[in-house]
């Protein structure tokens, strides 16, 4: 990373410009650690940085490893953006230490992209409906049922915490296309 990287005592690193870590970086292939200190300054700072980075990049979700922070924190925030013009609107949810179980094992294929894998999109099979268990940013346990696109966003971000990226889930290379083609043909 660039010279502006700062190292923080919690054990993660990020740049002042909150650069999104790109495919090939080791942190994207690691299993992220469970958060156990919900009151630390560094945890609060990381939440702020995650929210900011997601907004700035027109993302609809983000995972802490994408900022070089190997902790189990994601934000799921489906909304129409320039990157995902057809995404449904939902209030952003910060999920710490998330788990899920499958409610409807039907797998749906739809287009995904990733801030850490720029320039391409791919068709990815995901469970249609899931029940998510997670901790709120204040540490309290929460539960939520997600369906369709928001369920897809969750499963994409959850994978980042396991060291997986969406390309690992693609059934065939023919389901991978360039982002310019995606905007020409699919999101047009
Ligand atoms: Zn991603």
mmCIF file of C-alpha atoms and ligand atoms in Angstrom:
data_model
loop_
_atom_site.group_PDB
_atom_site.id
_atom_site.type_symbol
_atom_site.label_atom_id
_atom_site.label_comp_id
_atom_site.label_asym_id
_atom_site.label_seq_id
_atom_site.Cartn_x
_atom_site.Cartn_y
_atom_site.Cartn_z
ATOM 1 C CA UNK A 1 0.000 0.000 0.000
ATOM 2 C CA UNK A 2 0.949 3.644 -0.321
ATOM 3 C CA UNK A 3 3.097 5.622 2.110
ATOM 4 C CA UNK A 4 0.027 7.091 3.755
ATOM 5 C CA UNK A 5 -0.823 3.777 5.393
ATOM 6 C CA UNK A 6 -1.377 4.052 9.105
ATOM 7 C CA UNK A 7 -1.104 1.074 11.439
ATOM 8 C CA UNK A 8 -3.621 0.902 14.248
ATOM 9 C CA UNK A 9 -3.319 -1.044 17.465
ATOM 10 C CA UNK A 10 -6.408 -3.169 16.784
ATOM 11 C CA UNK A 11 -4.364 -4.923 14.140
ATOM 12 C CA UNK A 12 -5.749 -3.573 10.934
ATOM 13 C CA UNK A 13 -4.284 -1.111 8.539
ATOM 14 C CA UNK A 14 -5.867 1.306 6.173
ATOM 15 C CA UNK A 15 -4.867 4.298 4.182
ATOM 16 C CA UNK A 16 -6.052 7.799 4.967
ATOM 17 C CA UNK A 17 -7.855 7.838 1.632
ATOM 18 C CA UNK A 18 -9.485 4.503 2.515
ATOM 19 C CA UNK A 19 -8.327 2.819 -0.663
ATOM 20 C CA UNK A 20 -10.217 -0.341 -1.489
ATOM 21 C CA UNK A 21 -7.920 -3.360 -1.349
ATOM 22 C CA UNK A 22 -7.674 -5.058 -4.740
ATOM 23 C CA UNK A 23 -7.792 -8.738 -5.712
ATOM 24 C CA UNK A 24 -4.396 -10.315 -5.132
ATOM 25 C CA UNK A 25 -3.946 -8.750 -1.705
ATOM 26 C CA UNK A 26 -3.475 -11.430 0.949
ATOM 27 C CA UNK A 27 -6.078 -9.938 3.290
ATOM 28 C CA UNK A 28 -8.847 -10.783 0.791
ATOM 29 C CA UNK A 29 -7.898 -14.456 1.085
ATOM 30 C CA UNK A 30 -7.828 -14.646 4.879
ATOM 31 C CA UNK A 31 -10.620 -15.636 7.257
ATOM 32 C CA UNK A 32 -11.483 -12.478 9.176
ATOM 33 C CA UNK A 33 -11.320 -12.404 12.984
ATOM 34 C CA UNK A 34 -14.349 -12.164 15.277
ATOM 35 C CA UNK A 35 -14.894 -8.755 16.854
ATOM 36 C CA UNK A 36 -14.971 -8.942 20.665
ATOM 37 C CA UNK A 37 -14.340 -5.335 21.664
ATOM 38 C CA UNK A 38 -17.341 -3.216 20.712
ATOM 39 C CA UNK A 39 -16.283 -0.212 22.765
ATOM 40 C CA UNK A 40 -12.796 0.376 21.426
ATOM 41 C CA UNK A 41 -12.018 3.606 19.597
ATOM 42 C CA UNK A 42 -10.456 1.631 16.759
ATOM 43 C CA UNK A 43 -13.654 -0.365 16.197
ATOM 44 C CA UNK A 44 -15.710 2.836 15.996
ATOM 45 C CA UNK A 45 -13.155 4.362 13.630
ATOM 46 C CA UNK A 46 -13.260 1.318 11.395
ATOM 47 C CA UNK A 47 -17.073 1.529 11.190
ATOM 48 C CA UNK A 48 -16.821 5.175 10.117
ATOM 49 C CA UNK A 49 -14.192 4.418 7.497
ATOM 50 C CA UNK A 50 -16.252 1.512 6.115
ATOM 51 C CA UNK A 51 -19.373 3.652 5.787
ATOM 52 C CA UNK A 52 -17.430 6.452 4.140
ATOM 53 C CA UNK A 53 -15.637 4.153 1.690
ATOM 54 C CA UNK A 54 -18.903 2.493 0.665
ATOM 55 C CA UNK A 55 -20.582 5.832 -0.004
ATOM 56 C CA UNK A 56 -17.610 7.239 -1.916
ATOM 57 C CA UNK A 57 -17.343 4.186 -4.165
ATOM 58 C CA UNK A 58 -21.092 3.907 -4.889
ATOM 59 C CA UNK A 59 -21.047 0.476 -3.300
ATOM 60 C CA UNK A 60 -24.133 -1.363 -2.066
ATOM 61 C CA UNK A 61 -22.162 -3.323 0.477
ATOM 62 C CA UNK A 62 -18.669 -3.538 1.870
ATOM 63 C CA UNK A 63 -16.629 -5.857 4.073
ATOM 64 C CA UNK A 64 -13.844 -4.799 6.447
ATOM 65 C CA UNK A 65 -11.158 -6.906 4.682
ATOM 66 C CA UNK A 66 -11.712 -4.682 1.621
ATOM 67 C CA UNK A 67 -10.106 -1.894 3.651
ATOM 68 C CA UNK A 68 -7.282 -4.144 4.788
ATOM 69 C CA UNK A 69 -8.995 -4.805 8.130
ATOM 70 C CA UNK A 70 -9.326 -8.544 8.747
ATOM 71 C CA UNK A 71 -12.362 -8.299 11.064
ATOM 72 C CA UNK A 72 -15.865 -9.750 10.717
ATOM 73 C CA UNK A 73 -17.742 -6.568 9.887
ATOM 74 C CA UNK A 74 -19.895 -5.940 6.823
ATOM 75 C CA UNK A 75 -22.390 -3.341 5.688
ATOM 76 C CA UNK A 76 -25.365 -4.397 3.550
ATOM 77 C CA UNK A 77 -26.914 -1.382 1.856
ATOM 78 C CA UNK A 78 -28.793 -2.221 -1.304
ATOM 79 C CA UNK A 79 -29.833 0.981 -3.121
ATOM 80 C CA UNK A 80 -29.850 2.202 -6.713
ATOM 81 C CA UNK A 81 -26.385 3.598 -7.540
ATOM 82 C CA UNK A 82 -24.442 4.271 -10.722
ATOM 83 C CA UNK A 83 -22.817 0.838 -10.244
ATOM 84 C CA UNK A 84 -26.148 -0.929 -9.564
ATOM 85 C CA UNK A 85 -28.938 1.132 -11.187
ATOM 86 C CA UNK A 86 -31.583 -1.552 -10.559
ATOM 87 C CA UNK A 87 -30.812 -2.385 -6.931
ATOM 88 C CA UNK A 88 -33.768 -2.092 -4.516
ATOM 89 C CA UNK A 89 -33.572 0.436 -1.703
ATOM 90 C CA UNK A 90 -33.009 -0.683 1.892
ATOM 91 C CA UNK A 91 -31.724 1.043 5.021
ATOM 92 C CA UNK A 92 -27.999 0.262 5.425
ATOM 93 C CA UNK A 93 -27.305 -2.379 8.089
ATOM 94 C CA UNK A 94 -23.975 -2.794 9.853
ATOM 95 C CA UNK A 95 -23.488 -6.462 10.733
ATOM 96 C CA UNK A 96 -20.754 -7.625 13.083
ATOM 97 C CA UNK A 97 -19.784 -11.329 13.336
ATOM 98 C CA UNK A 98 -22.566 -12.365 10.923
ATOM 99 C CA UNK A 99 -23.795 -15.942 10.370
ATOM 100 C CA UNK A 100 -26.614 -17.206 8.209
ATOM 101 C CA UNK A 101 -28.776 -20.226 7.531
ATOM 102 C CA UNK A 102 -30.574 -20.995 4.321
ATOM 103 C CA UNK A 103 -34.363 -20.428 4.350
ATOM 104 C CA UNK A 104 -34.961 -21.165 0.660
ATOM 105 C CA UNK A 105 -32.275 -23.315 -0.919
ATOM 106 C CA UNK A 106 -33.325 -22.264 -4.408
ATOM 107 C CA UNK A 107 -30.238 -20.777 -6.093
ATOM 108 C CA UNK A 108 -30.732 -17.708 -8.273
ATOM 109 C CA UNK A 109 -28.127 -16.421 -10.713
ATOM 110 C CA UNK A 110 -27.729 -12.673 -11.071
ATOM 111 C CA UNK A 111 -25.040 -10.137 -11.881
ATOM 112 C CA UNK A 112 -22.460 -9.086 -9.298
ATOM 113 C CA UNK A 113 -19.452 -6.862 -9.237
ATOM 114 C CA UNK A 114 -16.963 -6.006 -6.527
ATOM 115 C CA UNK A 115 -15.019 -2.890 -5.584
ATOM 116 C CA UNK A 116 -12.014 -5.174 -5.067
ATOM 117 C CA UNK A 117 -12.350 -6.728 -8.541
ATOM 118 C CA UNK A 118 -12.788 -3.706 -10.809
ATOM 119 C CA UNK A 119 -13.765 -3.758 -14.463
ATOM 120 C CA UNK A 120 -15.760 -6.993 -14.579
ATOM 121 C CA UNK A 121 -19.151 -8.441 -13.687
ATOM 122 C CA UNK A 122 -20.288 -12.035 -13.416
ATOM 123 C CA UNK A 123 -23.382 -14.159 -12.948
ATOM 124 C CA UNK A 124 -23.259 -15.702 -9.484
ATOM 125 C CA UNK A 125 -25.615 -18.305 -7.966
ATOM 126 C CA UNK A 126 -26.844 -17.337 -4.461
ATOM 127 C CA UNK A 127 -29.533 -18.602 -2.078
ATOM 128 C CA UNK A 128 -32.796 -16.777 -2.607
ATOM 129 C CA UNK A 129 -33.710 -16.429 1.050
ATOM 130 C CA UNK A 130 -31.590 -16.598 4.204
ATOM 131 C CA UNK A 131 -31.880 -15.865 7.905
ATOM 132 C CA UNK A 132 -29.005 -13.800 9.215
ATOM 133 C CA UNK A 133 -27.748 -13.679 12.801
ATOM 134 C CA UNK A 134 -25.350 -10.866 13.599
ATOM 135 C CA UNK A 135 -24.361 -8.374 16.266
ATOM 136 C CA UNK A 136 -25.333 -4.734 16.109
ATOM 137 C CA UNK A 137 -22.484 -2.210 16.333
ATOM 138 C CA UNK A 138 -23.322 -1.998 20.065
ATOM 139 C CA UNK A 139 -22.765 -5.753 20.479
ATOM 140 C CA UNK A 140 -26.423 -6.792 20.821
ATOM 141 C CA UNK A 141 -27.553 -9.889 18.903
ATOM 142 C CA UNK A 142 -29.916 -9.278 15.986
ATOM 143 C CA UNK A 143 -31.727 -11.387 13.426
ATOM 144 C CA UNK A 144 -33.010 -10.599 9.976
ATOM 145 C CA UNK A 145 -34.512 -12.487 7.041
ATOM 146 C CA UNK A 146 -33.165 -11.349 3.676
ATOM 147 C CA UNK A 147 -34.553 -12.254 0.265
ATOM 148 C CA UNK A 148 -33.505 -11.836 -3.349
ATOM 149 C CA UNK A 149 -31.070 -8.990 -4.035
ATOM 150 C CA UNK A 150 -30.332 -7.981 -0.411
ATOM 151 C CA UNK A 151 -29.770 -11.703 0.373
ATOM 152 C CA UNK A 152 -27.310 -11.726 -2.534
ATOM 153 C CA UNK A 153 -25.465 -8.657 -1.224
ATOM 154 C CA UNK A 154 -25.186 -10.293 2.207
ATOM 155 C CA UNK A 155 -23.797 -13.563 0.789
ATOM 156 C CA UNK A 156 -21.269 -11.603 -1.306
ATOM 157 C CA UNK A 157 -20.034 -9.623 1.719
ATOM 158 C CA UNK A 158 -20.109 -12.681 3.990
ATOM 159 C CA UNK A 159 -17.830 -14.469 1.532
ATOM 160 C CA UNK A 160 -15.270 -11.667 1.941
ATOM 161 C CA UNK A 161 -15.062 -12.619 5.637
ATOM 162 C CA UNK A 162 -14.248 -16.217 4.652
ATOM 163 C CA UNK A 163 -11.473 -15.227 2.245
ATOM 164 C CA UNK A 164 -13.652 -15.755 -0.827
ATOM 165 C CA UNK A 165 -14.527 -13.434 -3.715
ATOM 166 C CA UNK A 166 -17.517 -13.735 -6.033
ATOM 167 C CA UNK A 167 -15.418 -15.128 -8.873
ATOM 168 C CA UNK A 168 -14.908 -18.246 -6.728
ATOM 169 C CA UNK A 169 -18.674 -18.898 -7.027
ATOM 170 C CA UNK A 170 -19.011 -18.451 -10.801
ATOM 171 C CA UNK A 171 -20.120 -21.650 -12.540
ATOM 172 C CA UNK A 172 -18.356 -21.031 -15.853
ATOM 173 C CA UNK A 173 -15.923 -18.420 -17.180
ATOM 174 C CA UNK A 174 -18.556 -17.627 -19.812
ATOM 175 C CA UNK A 175 -20.573 -15.992 -17.030
ATOM 176 C CA UNK A 176 -17.841 -13.325 -16.655
ATOM 177 C CA UNK A 177 -18.077 -10.135 -18.727
ATOM 178 C CA UNK A 178 -16.425 -6.727 -18.789
ATOM 179 C CA UNK A 179 -18.096 -3.891 -16.927
ATOM 180 C CA UNK A 180 -18.423 -1.850 -20.110
ATOM 181 C CA UNK A 181 -20.377 -4.693 -21.746
ATOM 182 C CA UNK A 182 -22.479 -5.006 -18.600
ATOM 183 C CA UNK A 183 -23.558 -1.378 -18.838
ATOM 184 C CA UNK A 184 -24.150 -1.628 -22.589
ATOM 185 C CA UNK A 185 -26.188 -4.807 -22.551
ATOM 186 C CA UNK A 186 -27.600 -5.537 -19.122
ATOM 187 C CA UNK A 187 -27.999 -2.392 -17.031
ATOM 188 C CA UNK A 188 -28.915 -0.203 -19.989
HETATM 189 ZN ZN1 LIG B 1 -16.914 -7.582 -2.934
#
